[in-house]
Every structure is written in C-alpha cells, then in structure tokens.
Amino acid sequence: MSIIIELKNVCKSFGNTEVLHNIDFSVTEGEVVVVIGPSGSGKSTLIRCINCLEMITSGELIVDGISIPAERKRTRQIRLEVGMVFQSFNLFPHMTALENVAFGPRKARKVGKTKATDIARALLGKVGLADFEDKLPGQLSGGQQQRVAIARALAVNPKVMLFDEPTSALDPEMIGEVLDVMKGIAKDSGMTMVVVTHEMGFAAQVGDRLIFMDDGKIVEEGKPGEVMKNPKSERLKDFLGHVKHH
Amino acid sequence: MDFEFSVIIESLPALLEGAKLTWFITILGIVGGMSIGILAGLGRLAGTESLGEEPQGFFKPLSVLIRYVSGGYVESIRGTPIIVQAMFLYFAFPMLVKAVIDIERFRVEALTAAVITIMVNAGAYIAEIVRGSVISVHKGLLEAGMSLGISRFQLIAHVIGPIAIRRMIPPLGNQFIISLKDTSLFIVIGVGELTRQGQEIMASNFRALEVWLTVAILYLIMTTCLAMTLRYFEKKMKMF
C-alpha cells in the first residue's frame, strides 16, 4: 500500500498564531486515521490543509503525488481526489438532496445529466435516503443532511475522504445513523479516511490509527485500542477522562 | 372646497403621456442599472474570498485595480445628489467635451441624459445590493463547492449566484421604486415626464388639488406594478 497523504515538518499560522507546529504525518491508502484532541488543538486546520482550504505556511505537503501549494488547476485536481464532510453539513440550500449529490459529478467530473442522476440515486440509497431525494436540505433533519453531505462528497469518486467533526453539530439520537454510514464506507469500500471526531467508540471500532493532537502538535499516535487504554501523556489522560464523562 | 372631476378627465391624456415617459425612463434605467450594478458589485469583490479563492499571479494586481475602479464609481455616485448628476450630464458634460475635443456642436438630449443618469445612479446602489447579497452567502457553502473540485466560475454560477439572487430581491424592489420616483427630478432638465406634465397643466389651470392628486395616483399605480412584479419573482423562487 502506498502513501497517499504526506506531511513533512508542516507549520501553519494565522497571523502571529501558529496553529500547526512541525507536523509529520502520513496516511497510507485504505487506512482510517482518527484525529482527536481538545478544541483549538489544530486538528480541523490539519485536514483543511490537506484539502487546500487552508494553505500551509511552511513545510512539505504531498497529496496524491501533487505537492502543495500548487497552481489552481492542480489544486482542483487534488480536491477531486479528496472529499470533505463538514461539521455544519454545508449542503447547497437551493438544491434538492438529489441535486446536491449529482452536482459534483455533473460539474466537476463533467458526467452527463442522466448518469450523474444515477450516481446520485445510488449513493442516496447507500446512505439510506432513497425516499428523500426531492427534499430540500431545510426539510431534512441534521442526521439526514449529514448523510446527504457524505453522499455528495462520495459522488465525485474521491480516493480520500476527510471528515471534520461530522457528528458534533448533531442531536445525540442522530449521531448513530451518521457513524453507521461512515463505518459502512470504511468497511465496504476500503476508503482512505481521515476523521476528526470525539466519538471514541467509532475510533476504537473503525480506526486503524489514532492521533492525539494538542497545541498544534501530534502528541500521541498508535492503535486506537492501545492508545486509549494506556495513554502515556498527562494531557491525553486528562482529555480521555473528559470525553468519557460526556 | 370645490373639486372638479372634469379637470382630471381633461388633464388625463397629457398626464398619461408623462407617465408613459416616466415608465420608459425607469425600465431602461433599471435594465442598465442592473447590468452596471452586477458588474460593479462583483467588481468590488474581485479577488476576495467572497468569490472563492484569492487570485494568483497576474490576476492579483488586476483584481485590485477592478476593486478600486468599482469602489470609486459606487462612492462617487452615492456621494452626490442625483439632481446634480443629471445637471452635470445635461449642462456641464457637453461643455467639458467641447473644451477637451474641439467640436462645434455637442449636446446631450434631455431624455438621453435622464436615462443615463438613472442607469448610472441605480447601478451604484444596485452594486451595493449585489455585494451585500454575495458576502452574505455562508462561507461554508463556498468551501463545500470548492472541495468538490469545481471551478471558480462554476462556484459563482451555481452556488453563490442562485443563493445571492434570492437575497437581492427585497432590496432591489426598494431600489427600483426609488429609481422610478427619482425620474420626477428630471423636471429640471425639461424632460416631459409625469411630474413635469403635472406642473405644466397646473400652471395653466391652477387646479393644484386635482392635478397633483392624479399625478400621485399615477405614480402609485406604477410603483405598485413594480412591487408586484418583484413579489412574483420572490414567490416563484422557492425560498429556504
């Protein structure tokens, strides 16, 4: 299995605030990496850099063989191969569920309308929303919206999927349905995934590797079960204590 | 108080002629103002994050220039009264042209001056409406679009545009009505629009009550038509 995402000595600053500090990190094809850490630790910024939504300040970042920062055309190429799911869903409010999912294939992959619709229907079925294709995002629950958003990201057929706290904005009873869809993607299609989350159960069950970030650095890294059972640093112990109580 | 209906009947043909001209200036003004407004509104946002990503290379200084030109236009038009703009275009501009290039006879027709003034004036306000609507589009939606790998043009055409247009409609309704009423100011450059017609009839028969009441009602009918048209579009575009 080859490396698809590689960060070497990556730093990222917003003004004078350094958010990522000398990050070395790589992801192999088919791997599911779960990133945890307190808010402000830089985990969202990390995956946003991978998708070029943020530009790294220094260091080396290679995604699918393309070195970042790249010119705009290549940036788009990277984004075609790297899907993203956001905390706040970010579905296009003026498009139905089906149109949201068909949009990527149609406009980014230049697939014909009928074929794009077929792709979208199949994916909506896969995330359990076949009966909701004509609904606007405003008519769907949070969990349903996030499942449409996952289908939308999958529709352009990316090699990697990034999830930026996909269940943090959801009511507790809807978290399960979204996590189930994500588990399905990891298990069935062997998708490469980088997931920022606080869902420790998901991390233990699906994750191949767990990364704990704090203060812009990777503090601990390893098999999810081991890292959670035997945290080495005080900060991770403290963090796990807080997560478990909630 | 005596109120004579016959006065209204007698003056109606002339007033309707005026109303027709008012309507003509307004419609041309709105169409031109929309075109200018969309260009200048987007121009003020050129190269900013509101239209996707910041430009690279050659486009960077170009976008700065476009921003300054659009901004200068909007601020100078918003900052001066429309009546001064009309006077300038009608009286001062021809003199300026004659001074710069040696032409014997150069003048701007009153009607042309009126239409151009409304276009340019409405354009500046519409530019701000466009800009406001575009920057109100949630940044997360732009990121969602970009993360799918679509181009900046596609982002503007399919994501930013459709969402922004829905938000533009109420303030546009405002501006269209203001522009229609602003045509009454062209009385000062002698355009025979509705207010001018009213003024002329009044000067000959001194029936202020009947004449100005009729003029007011005619304006109200036209502004109501504009408002209803926009309401129709607002309803037609499914809101979310």
Short mmCIF file of C-alpha atoms in Angstrom, two decimals:
data_model
loop_
_atom_site.label_atom_id
_atom_site.label_comp_id
_atom_site.label_asym_id
_atom_site.label_seq_id
_atom_site.Cartn_x
_atom_site.Cartn_y
_atom_site.Cartn_z
CA MET A 1 0.00 0.00 0.00
CA SER A 2 1.37 3.38 -0.96
CA ILE A 3 1.32 6.63 0.91
CA ILE A 4 -1.37 8.99 -0.35
CA ILE A 5 -1.03 11.92 2.07
CA GLU A 6 2.30 13.03 3.42
CA LEU A 7 3.13 15.98 5.65
CA LYS A 8 6.73 16.80 6.48
CA ASN A 9 7.56 19.45 9.03
CA VAL A 10 4.36 21.34 8.25
CA CYS A 11 3.62 24.64 10.01
CA LYS A 12 0.51 26.75 9.65
CA SER A 13 -0.02 30.19 11.14
CA PHE A 14 -2.96 32.55 11.14
CA GLY A 15 -1.27 35.91 11.53
CA ASN A 16 1.01 35.54 14.53
CA THR A 17 -0.77 32.50 15.91
CA GLU A 18 0.86 29.22 15.00
CA VAL A 19 -1.86 26.60 14.73
CA LEU A 20 0.18 23.70 13.38
CA HIS A 21 3.70 23.17 14.64
CA ASN A 22 6.17 20.95 12.74
CA ILE A 23 3.66 18.23 11.88
CA ASP A 24 5.00 14.98 10.44
CA PHE A 25 2.20 12.73 9.40
CA SER A 26 1.30 10.38 6.61
CA VAL A 27 -1.67 8.29 5.55
CA THR A 28 -1.48 5.06 3.58
CA GLU A 29 -4.11 4.06 1.05
CA GLY A 30 -7.07 2.30 2.66
CA GLU A 31 -6.17 3.48 6.13
CA VAL A 32 -8.69 5.02 8.54
CA VAL A 33 -6.99 7.61 10.71
CA VAL A 34 -8.91 9.17 13.58
CA VAL A 35 -7.72 12.52 14.91
CA ILE A 36 -8.75 13.59 18.41
CA GLY A 37 -7.81 16.48 20.61
CA PRO A 38 -9.21 19.45 22.50
CA SER A 39 -10.71 22.34 20.56
CA GLY A 40 -8.08 24.69 19.25
CA SER A 41 -5.52 21.89 19.00
CA GLY A 42 -5.27 22.28 15.21
CA LYS A 43 -6.99 19.07 14.12
CA SER A 44 -9.51 20.80 11.85
CA THR A 45 -6.78 23.00 10.37
CA LEU A 46 -4.76 19.86 9.67
CA ILE A 47 -7.39 18.28 7.48
CA ARG A 48 -8.37 21.59 5.90
CA CYS A 49 -4.76 21.95 4.75
CA ILE A 50 -4.94 18.53 3.10
CA ASN A 51 -7.88 19.78 1.02
CA CYS A 52 -6.21 23.15 0.25
CA LEU A 53 -8.96 25.02 2.08
CA GLU A 54 -6.08 26.40 4.12
CA MET A 55 -2.59 26.90 2.75
CA ILE A 56 0.34 25.64 4.79
CA THR A 57 2.81 28.28 5.90
CA SER A 58 5.91 26.11 5.62
CA GLY A 59 6.97 22.50 5.25
CA GLU A 60 6.02 19.93 2.68
CA LEU A 61 2.57 18.57 1.92
CA ILE A 62 2.04 15.99 -0.80
CA VAL A 63 -1.43 14.71 -1.64
CA ASP A 64 -1.90 12.00 -4.25
CA GLY A 65 1.51 12.79 -5.71
CA ILE A 66 0.86 16.52 -6.01
CA SER A 67 2.92 18.91 -3.94
CA ILE A 68 1.02 21.73 -2.21
CA PRO A 69 0.87 24.70 -2.67
CA ALA A 70 0.09 24.01 -6.30
CA GLU A 71 -1.31 26.10 -9.11
CA ARG A 72 -5.07 26.37 -9.25
CA LYS A 73 -5.66 23.62 -11.80
CA ARG A 74 -3.74 21.11 -9.74
CA THR A 75 -5.44 22.30 -6.56
CA ARG A 76 -8.74 21.39 -8.19
CA GLN A 77 -7.30 18.04 -9.15
CA ILE A 78 -6.40 17.37 -5.51
CA ARG A 79 -9.88 18.34 -4.40
CA LEU A 80 -11.43 15.94 -6.90
CA GLU A 81 -9.50 13.16 -5.20
CA VAL A 82 -10.10 14.37 -1.65
CA GLY A 83 -13.73 14.58 -0.49
CA MET A 84 -14.70 16.60 2.55
CA VAL A 85 -17.55 16.37 5.04
CA PHE A 86 -18.09 19.40 7.26
CA GLN A 87 -19.35 19.81 10.80
CA SER A 88 -22.17 22.07 9.62
CA PHE A 89 -23.13 19.91 6.58
CA ASN A 90 -22.96 22.87 4.18
CA LEU A 91 -25.49 21.43 1.76
CA PHE A 92 -26.49 23.78 -1.05
CA PRO A 93 -29.79 25.13 0.30
CA HIS A 94 -31.33 25.78 -3.12
CA MET A 95 -30.84 22.24 -4.39
CA THR A 96 -32.75 19.07 -3.51
CA ALA A 97 -30.92 16.16 -1.90
CA LEU A 98 -30.57 14.53 -5.31
CA GLU A 99 -29.31 17.73 -6.96
CA ASN A 100 -26.80 18.23 -4.16
CA VAL A 101 -25.33 14.79 -4.74
CA ALA A 102 -25.47 14.97 -8.55
CA PHE A 103 -23.81 18.40 -8.59
CA GLY A 104 -20.22 17.18 -8.16
CA PRO A 105 -20.29 14.50 -10.85
CA ARG A 106 -22.09 16.85 -13.22
CA LYS A 107 -19.92 19.96 -12.81
CA ALA A 108 -16.58 18.72 -11.51
CA ARG A 109 -16.38 15.33 -13.27
CA LYS A 110 -18.37 16.51 -16.33
CA VAL A 111 -20.58 13.44 -16.31
CA GLY A 112 -23.83 13.57 -18.33
CA LYS A 113 -27.05 14.52 -16.56
CA THR A 114 -28.66 11.07 -16.64
CA LYS A 115 -25.52 9.35 -15.46
CA ALA A 116 -24.98 11.92 -12.69
CA THR A 117 -28.54 11.37 -11.51
CA ASP A 118 -27.99 7.61 -11.50
CA ILE A 119 -24.81 8.02 -9.43
CA ALA A 120 -26.66 10.32 -7.03
CA ARG A 121 -29.64 7.95 -6.67
CA ALA A 122 -27.37 5.01 -5.94
CA LEU A 123 -25.47 6.96 -3.29
CA LEU A 124 -28.60 8.32 -1.64
CA GLY A 125 -29.78 4.71 -1.45
CA LYS A 126 -26.49 3.72 0.11
CA VAL A 127 -26.84 6.29 2.88
CA GLY A 128 -30.47 5.22 3.42
CA LEU A 129 -32.16 8.28 1.95
CA ALA A 130 -33.64 6.95 -1.29
CA ASP A 131 -37.08 8.29 -0.32
CA PHE A 132 -35.81 11.81 0.35
CA GLU A 133 -34.28 12.75 -2.99
CA ASP A 134 -36.72 15.59 -3.68
CA LYS A 135 -36.38 17.21 -0.27
CA LEU A 136 -34.53 20.47 0.21
CA PRO A 137 -31.86 20.48 2.92
CA GLY A 138 -34.10 22.67 5.09
CA GLN A 139 -36.71 19.89 5.12
CA LEU A 140 -34.27 17.26 6.41
CA SER A 141 -33.07 16.53 9.94
CA GLY A 142 -29.44 17.15 10.87
CA GLY A 143 -28.56 13.47 10.60
CA GLN A 144 -30.22 13.20 7.20
CA GLN A 145 -28.45 16.33 5.98
CA GLN A 146 -25.09 14.98 7.04
CA ARG A 147 -25.78 11.70 5.25
CA VAL A 148 -26.63 13.63 2.08
CA ALA A 149 -23.38 15.58 2.55
CA ILE A 150 -21.44 12.32 2.79
CA ALA A 151 -23.13 11.07 -0.39
CA ARG A 152 -22.30 14.39 -2.10
CA ALA A 153 -18.61 14.05 -1.22
CA LEU A 154 -18.53 10.41 -2.34
CA ALA A 155 -20.23 11.22 -5.63
CA VAL A 156 -17.10 12.63 -7.28
CA ASN A 157 -15.43 9.30 -6.53
CA PRO A 158 -12.55 10.57 -4.38
CA LYS A 159 -9.61 8.49 -3.20
CA VAL A 160 -9.64 10.03 0.26
CA MET A 161 -12.46 11.26 2.49
CA LEU A 162 -11.90 13.88 5.17
CA PHE A 163 -14.43 14.27 7.98
CA ASP A 164 -14.29 17.44 10.06
CA GLU A 165 -16.22 16.65 13.27
CA PRO A 166 -19.13 15.21 11.27
CA THR A 167 -21.32 14.47 14.30
CA SER A 168 -20.53 17.44 16.54
CA ALA A 169 -23.50 19.50 15.37
CA LEU A 170 -25.98 16.66 15.68
CA ASP A 171 -28.53 15.74 18.34
CA PRO A 172 -27.43 12.61 20.23
CA GLU A 173 -30.05 10.35 18.64
CA MET A 174 -28.82 11.21 15.15
CA ILE A 175 -25.13 10.57 15.74
CA GLY A 176 -25.55 6.82 15.35
CA GLU A 177 -27.05 6.94 11.86
CA VAL A 178 -24.17 9.08 10.56
CA LEU A 179 -21.49 6.95 12.23
CA ASP A 180 -23.10 3.82 10.75
CA VAL A 181 -22.82 5.29 7.25
CA MET A 182 -19.17 6.17 7.90
CA LYS A 183 -18.45 2.67 9.21
CA GLY A 184 -20.06 1.26 6.07
CA ILE A 185 -17.79 3.35 3.84
CA ALA A 186 -14.69 2.27 5.74
CA LYS A 187 -15.59 -1.42 5.80
CA ASP A 188 -17.22 -1.94 2.40
CA SER A 189 -15.23 0.23 0.07
CA GLY A 190 -11.92 0.30 1.94
CA MET A 191 -11.89 4.09 1.58
CA THR A 192 -8.94 6.05 2.91
CA MET A 193 -10.38 8.25 5.65
CA VAL A 194 -9.12 10.94 7.98
CA VAL A 195 -11.73 11.59 10.65
CA VAL A 196 -11.64 14.38 13.21
CA THR A 197 -14.09 13.37 15.92
CA HIS A 198 -14.81 13.00 19.61
CA GLU A 199 -16.57 9.67 19.10
CA MET A 200 -14.21 7.28 20.89
CA GLY A 201 -16.38 4.26 20.18
CA PHE A 202 -16.10 4.93 16.46
CA ALA A 203 -12.35 5.43 16.78
CA ALA A 204 -11.91 2.11 18.56
CA GLN A 205 -14.15 0.19 16.19
CA VAL A 206 -13.16 1.58 12.79
CA GLY A 207 -9.87 3.39 13.22
CA ASP A 208 -6.62 1.82 12.12
CA ARG A 209 -4.68 4.55 13.81
CA LEU A 210 -5.47 7.17 16.43
CA ILE A 211 -3.75 10.53 16.59
CA PHE A 212 -3.98 12.80 19.60
CA MET A 213 -3.23 16.45 18.91
CA ASP A 214 -2.72 19.23 21.38
CA ASP A 215 -1.48 22.76 20.90
CA GLY A 216 -0.71 22.27 17.21
CA LYS A 217 1.40 19.14 17.73
CA ILE A 218 0.86 15.42 17.41
CA VAL A 219 1.28 14.26 20.99
CA GLU A 220 0.44 10.55 20.73
CA GLU A 221 -0.14 8.13 17.92
CA GLY A 222 -0.89 4.42 17.65
CA LYS A 223 -3.53 1.68 17.51
CA PRO A 224 -6.76 3.20 18.84
CA GLY A 225 -7.36 0.48 21.46
CA GLU A 226 -3.83 0.72 22.85
CA VAL A 227 -3.63 4.49 22.87
CA MET A 228 -6.96 4.75 24.66
CA LYS A 229 -6.16 2.03 27.17
CA ASN A 230 -2.63 3.15 28.00
CA PRO A 231 -2.32 6.89 27.39
CA LYS A 232 1.25 7.96 28.00
CA SER A 233 0.93 11.71 28.33
CA GLU A 234 -0.91 13.52 31.09
CA ARG A 235 -2.73 15.61 28.51
CA LEU A 236 -4.22 12.60 26.77
CA LYS A 237 -5.22 11.04 30.11
CA ASP A 238 -6.91 14.26 31.05
CA PHE A 239 -8.60 14.54 27.65
CA LEU A 240 -9.86 10.94 27.66
CA GLY A 241 -11.25 11.48 31.15
CA HIS A 242 -13.29 14.41 29.90
CA VAL A 243 -14.52 12.65 26.76
CA LYS A 244 -15.67 9.57 28.67
CA HIS A 245 -17.69 11.60 31.11
CA HIS A 246 -19.81 13.09 28.36
CA MET B 1 -63.63 73.49 -1.45
CA ASP B 2 -64.58 72.67 -4.98
CA PHE B 3 -63.32 69.51 -6.60
CA GLU B 4 -63.93 69.13 -10.33
CA PHE B 5 -63.73 65.69 -11.81
CA SER B 6 -63.79 67.17 -15.27
CA VAL B 7 -60.35 68.68 -14.60
CA ILE B 8 -58.95 65.21 -14.05
CA ILE B 9 -60.58 63.89 -17.22
CA GLU B 10 -59.25 66.82 -19.22
CA SER B 11 -55.70 66.56 -17.95
CA LEU B 12 -55.51 62.78 -18.03
CA PRO B 13 -54.27 62.35 -21.64
CA ALA B 14 -51.32 64.65 -21.05
CA LEU B 15 -50.58 63.07 -17.69
CA LEU B 16 -50.69 59.59 -19.20
CA GLU B 17 -48.21 60.73 -21.84
CA GLY B 18 -45.98 61.83 -18.98
CA ALA B 19 -46.50 58.56 -17.15
CA LYS B 20 -45.51 56.67 -20.30
CA LEU B 21 -42.26 58.60 -20.45
CA THR B 22 -41.63 58.05 -16.73
CA TRP B 23 -42.16 54.32 -17.24
CA PHE B 24 -39.87 54.30 -20.27
CA ILE B 25 -37.02 56.05 -18.42
CA THR B 26 -37.48 53.77 -15.42
CA ILE B 27 -37.44 50.49 -17.33
CA LEU B 28 -34.38 51.43 -19.38
CA GLY B 29 -32.76 52.76 -16.22
CA ILE B 30 -33.43 49.56 -14.29
CA VAL B 31 -32.17 47.31 -17.08
CA GLY B 32 -29.00 49.37 -17.49
CA GLY B 33 -28.64 49.84 -13.75
CA MET B 34 -28.84 46.09 -13.15
CA SER B 35 -26.12 45.43 -15.74
CA ILE B 36 -23.84 48.10 -14.32
CA GLY B 37 -24.72 47.12 -10.74
CA ILE B 38 -23.91 43.44 -11.16
CA LEU B 39 -20.57 44.27 -12.81
CA ALA B 40 -19.61 46.88 -10.23
CA GLY B 41 -20.90 44.82 -7.30
CA LEU B 42 -18.88 41.78 -8.35
CA GLY B 43 -16.04 44.14 -9.25
CA ARG B 44 -15.85 45.38 -5.68
CA LEU B 45 -15.44 41.76 -4.61
CA ALA B 46 -12.89 40.83 -7.29
CA GLY B 47 -10.14 38.73 -5.83
CA THR B 48 -11.70 38.47 -2.38
CA GLU B 49 -12.66 35.29 -0.56
CA SER B 50 -16.33 36.03 -1.10
CA LEU B 51 -15.94 34.88 -4.71
CA GLY B 52 -13.89 31.80 -3.93
CA GLU B 53 -10.15 31.81 -3.60
CA GLU B 54 -7.75 34.68 -3.83
CA PRO B 55 -6.26 35.10 -7.30
CA GLN B 56 -2.76 34.11 -8.24
CA GLY B 57 -0.11 35.76 -10.41
CA PHE B 58 -1.22 38.35 -12.93
CA PHE B 59 -4.80 38.38 -11.68
CA LYS B 60 -3.82 39.69 -8.29
CA PRO B 61 -2.92 43.29 -9.30
CA LEU B 62 -5.75 43.19 -11.87
CA SER B 63 -8.30 42.37 -9.20
CA VAL B 64 -7.02 45.23 -7.03
CA LEU B 65 -7.49 47.64 -9.94
CA ILE B 66 -11.01 46.36 -10.59
CA ARG B 67 -11.86 46.76 -6.90
CA TYR B 68 -10.64 50.36 -6.85
CA VAL B 69 -12.44 51.35 -10.07
CA SER B 70 -15.72 49.79 -8.92
CA GLY B 71 -15.36 51.28 -5.46
CA GLY B 72 -14.62 54.73 -6.84
CA TYR B 73 -17.68 54.58 -9.06
CA VAL B 74 -20.01 53.48 -6.28
CA GLU B 75 -18.74 56.00 -3.75
CA SER B 76 -18.78 58.98 -6.10
CA ILE B 77 -22.32 58.27 -7.30
CA ARG B 78 -23.69 57.53 -3.84
CA GLY B 79 -21.99 60.62 -2.53
CA THR B 80 -23.60 63.13 -4.88
CA PRO B 81 -27.31 64.02 -5.36
CA ILE B 82 -28.96 62.58 -8.44
CA ILE B 83 -30.21 66.03 -9.43
CA VAL B 84 -26.59 67.26 -9.55
CA GLN B 85 -25.66 64.23 -11.65
CA ALA B 86 -28.46 65.00 -14.12
CA MET B 87 -27.48 68.68 -14.33
CA PHE B 88 -23.86 67.74 -14.77
CA LEU B 89 -24.59 65.33 -17.59
CA TYR B 90 -27.01 67.68 -19.34
CA PHE B 91 -25.34 71.08 -18.90
CA ALA B 92 -21.74 70.57 -17.81
CA PHE B 93 -20.68 67.44 -19.65
CA PRO B 94 -21.19 68.93 -23.17
CA MET B 95 -19.05 71.92 -22.19
CA LEU B 96 -16.39 69.63 -20.89
CA VAL B 97 -16.41 67.69 -24.15
CA LYS B 98 -16.23 70.87 -26.19
CA ALA B 99 -13.30 72.08 -24.13
CA VAL B 100 -11.38 68.87 -24.45
CA ILE B 101 -12.05 67.95 -28.05
CA ASP B 102 -12.85 70.82 -30.39
CA ILE B 103 -16.35 70.01 -31.59
CA GLU B 104 -18.74 72.65 -32.91
CA ARG B 105 -21.99 71.36 -31.60
CA PHE B 106 -22.18 68.71 -28.95
CA ARG B 107 -25.16 68.27 -26.72
CA VAL B 108 -26.82 65.53 -24.74
CA GLU B 109 -30.54 65.16 -25.37
CA ALA B 110 -32.59 65.68 -22.21
CA LEU B 111 -34.16 62.22 -22.46
CA THR B 112 -30.78 60.58 -23.05
CA ALA B 113 -29.37 62.41 -20.06
CA ALA B 114 -32.31 61.24 -17.96
CA VAL B 115 -31.96 57.59 -18.94
CA ILE B 116 -28.19 57.56 -18.44
CA THR B 117 -28.48 59.30 -15.09
CA ILE B 118 -30.95 56.72 -13.79
CA MET B 119 -28.80 53.86 -15.12
CA VAL B 120 -25.61 55.15 -13.56
CA ASN B 121 -27.28 56.20 -10.32
CA ALA B 122 -29.27 52.99 -9.80
CA GLY B 123 -26.18 51.00 -10.85
CA ALA B 124 -24.22 52.29 -7.88
CA TYR B 125 -26.90 51.34 -5.36
CA ILE B 126 -27.55 48.01 -7.05
CA ALA B 127 -23.80 47.31 -6.88
CA GLU B 128 -24.03 47.55 -3.11
CA ILE B 129 -27.10 45.30 -3.07
CA VAL B 130 -25.22 42.73 -5.16
CA ARG B 131 -22.13 42.99 -2.96
CA GLY B 132 -24.16 42.68 0.22
CA SER B 133 -26.01 39.61 -1.03
CA VAL B 134 -22.85 37.89 -2.21
CA ILE B 135 -20.95 38.41 1.03
CA SER B 136 -23.96 37.13 2.96
CA VAL B 137 -23.59 33.68 1.35
CA HIS B 138 -22.26 31.37 4.05
CA LYS B 139 -18.54 30.68 3.65
CA GLY B 140 -19.11 27.00 4.36
CA LEU B 141 -21.11 26.69 1.15
CA LEU B 142 -18.18 28.07 -0.86
CA GLU B 143 -15.89 25.59 0.84
CA ALA B 144 -18.31 22.76 0.11
CA GLY B 145 -18.32 23.75 -3.55
CA MET B 146 -14.55 24.15 -3.74
CA SER B 147 -13.97 20.83 -2.00
CA LEU B 148 -15.87 19.13 -4.83
CA GLY B 149 -13.25 20.43 -7.24
CA ILE B 150 -15.43 22.81 -9.26
CA SER B 151 -14.01 25.93 -10.93
CA ARG B 152 -14.42 29.46 -9.61
CA PHE B 153 -16.79 30.25 -12.47
CA GLN B 154 -18.96 27.24 -11.63
CA LEU B 155 -18.89 28.25 -7.98
CA ILE B 156 -20.20 31.71 -8.82
CA ALA B 157 -22.74 30.47 -11.38
CA HIS B 158 -24.21 27.55 -9.46
CA VAL B 159 -23.64 28.21 -5.76
CA ILE B 160 -23.04 31.88 -4.95
CA GLY B 161 -25.27 33.31 -7.70
CA PRO B 162 -28.52 31.43 -7.07
CA ILE B 163 -28.31 31.96 -3.31
CA ALA B 164 -27.37 35.65 -3.59
CA ILE B 165 -30.09 36.43 -6.15
CA ARG B 166 -32.82 35.32 -3.74
CA ARG B 167 -31.48 37.70 -1.13
CA MET B 168 -31.24 40.57 -3.60
CA ILE B 169 -34.93 40.70 -4.46
CA PRO B 170 -36.33 42.67 -1.49
CA PRO B 171 -33.67 45.42 -1.58
CA LEU B 172 -33.89 45.52 -5.38
CA GLY B 173 -37.61 46.21 -5.09
CA ASN B 174 -36.73 49.16 -2.91
CA GLN B 175 -34.21 50.48 -5.41
CA PHE B 176 -36.49 50.07 -8.43
CA ILE B 177 -39.21 52.10 -6.72
CA ILE B 178 -36.72 54.76 -5.67
CA SER B 179 -35.44 54.98 -9.25
CA LEU B 180 -38.95 55.36 -10.61
CA LYS B 181 -39.66 58.21 -8.24
CA ASP B 182 -36.26 59.78 -8.98
CA THR B 183 -37.36 60.32 -12.59
CA SER B 184 -39.55 63.15 -11.26
CA LEU B 185 -36.36 65.14 -10.68
CA PHE B 186 -35.75 65.34 -14.43
CA ILE B 187 -38.26 68.16 -14.41
CA VAL B 188 -35.14 70.35 -14.00
CA ILE B 189 -33.70 69.37 -17.37
CA GLY B 190 -37.03 69.65 -19.15
CA VAL B 191 -37.95 66.01 -19.68
CA GLY B 192 -41.71 65.76 -20.18
CA GLU B 193 -42.23 63.02 -17.61
CA LEU B 194 -45.20 62.79 -15.30
CA THR B 195 -44.24 65.44 -12.75
CA ARG B 196 -43.36 67.92 -15.47
CA GLN B 197 -46.69 67.32 -17.21
CA GLY B 198 -48.47 67.89 -13.92
CA GLN B 199 -46.54 71.10 -13.36
CA GLU B 200 -47.41 72.40 -16.81
CA ILE B 201 -51.12 71.63 -16.51
CA MET B 202 -51.16 73.19 -13.08
CA ALA B 203 -49.54 76.33 -14.40
CA SER B 204 -52.28 76.75 -16.97
CA ASN B 205 -55.40 75.92 -14.93
CA PHE B 206 -54.28 76.40 -11.31
CA ARG B 207 -56.16 73.25 -10.22
CA ALA B 208 -53.47 72.02 -7.83
CA LEU B 209 -55.64 69.55 -5.90
CA GLU B 210 -57.00 67.63 -8.89
CA VAL B 211 -53.75 67.64 -10.83
CA TRP B 212 -51.38 66.58 -8.04
CA LEU B 213 -53.82 64.01 -6.73
CA THR B 214 -53.96 62.43 -10.18
CA VAL B 215 -50.19 62.60 -10.53
CA ALA B 216 -49.75 60.93 -7.14
CA ILE B 217 -52.20 58.15 -8.02
CA LEU B 218 -50.43 57.50 -11.33
CA TYR B 219 -47.10 57.17 -9.52
CA LEU B 220 -48.70 54.84 -7.00
CA ILE B 221 -50.05 52.62 -9.77
CA MET B 222 -46.61 52.36 -11.38
CA THR B 223 -44.75 51.66 -8.14
CA THR B 224 -47.35 49.04 -7.24
CA CYS B 225 -46.73 47.33 -10.58
CA LEU B 226 -43.00 47.20 -9.82
CA ALA B 227 -43.58 45.90 -6.31
CA MET B 228 -45.96 43.20 -7.52
CA THR B 229 -43.55 42.05 -10.23
CA LEU B 230 -40.80 41.59 -7.64
CA ARG B 231 -43.18 39.86 -5.26
CA TYR B 232 -44.00 37.45 -8.06
CA PHE B 233 -40.33 36.59 -8.56
CA GLU B 234 -39.81 36.28 -4.83
CA LYS B 235 -42.59 33.70 -4.63
CA LYS B 236 -41.52 31.90 -7.76
CA MET B 237 -38.04 31.22 -6.46
CA LYS B 238 -38.60 28.66 -3.78
CA MET B 239 -37.33 30.11 -0.56
CA PHE B 240 -35.46 28.14 2.00
#
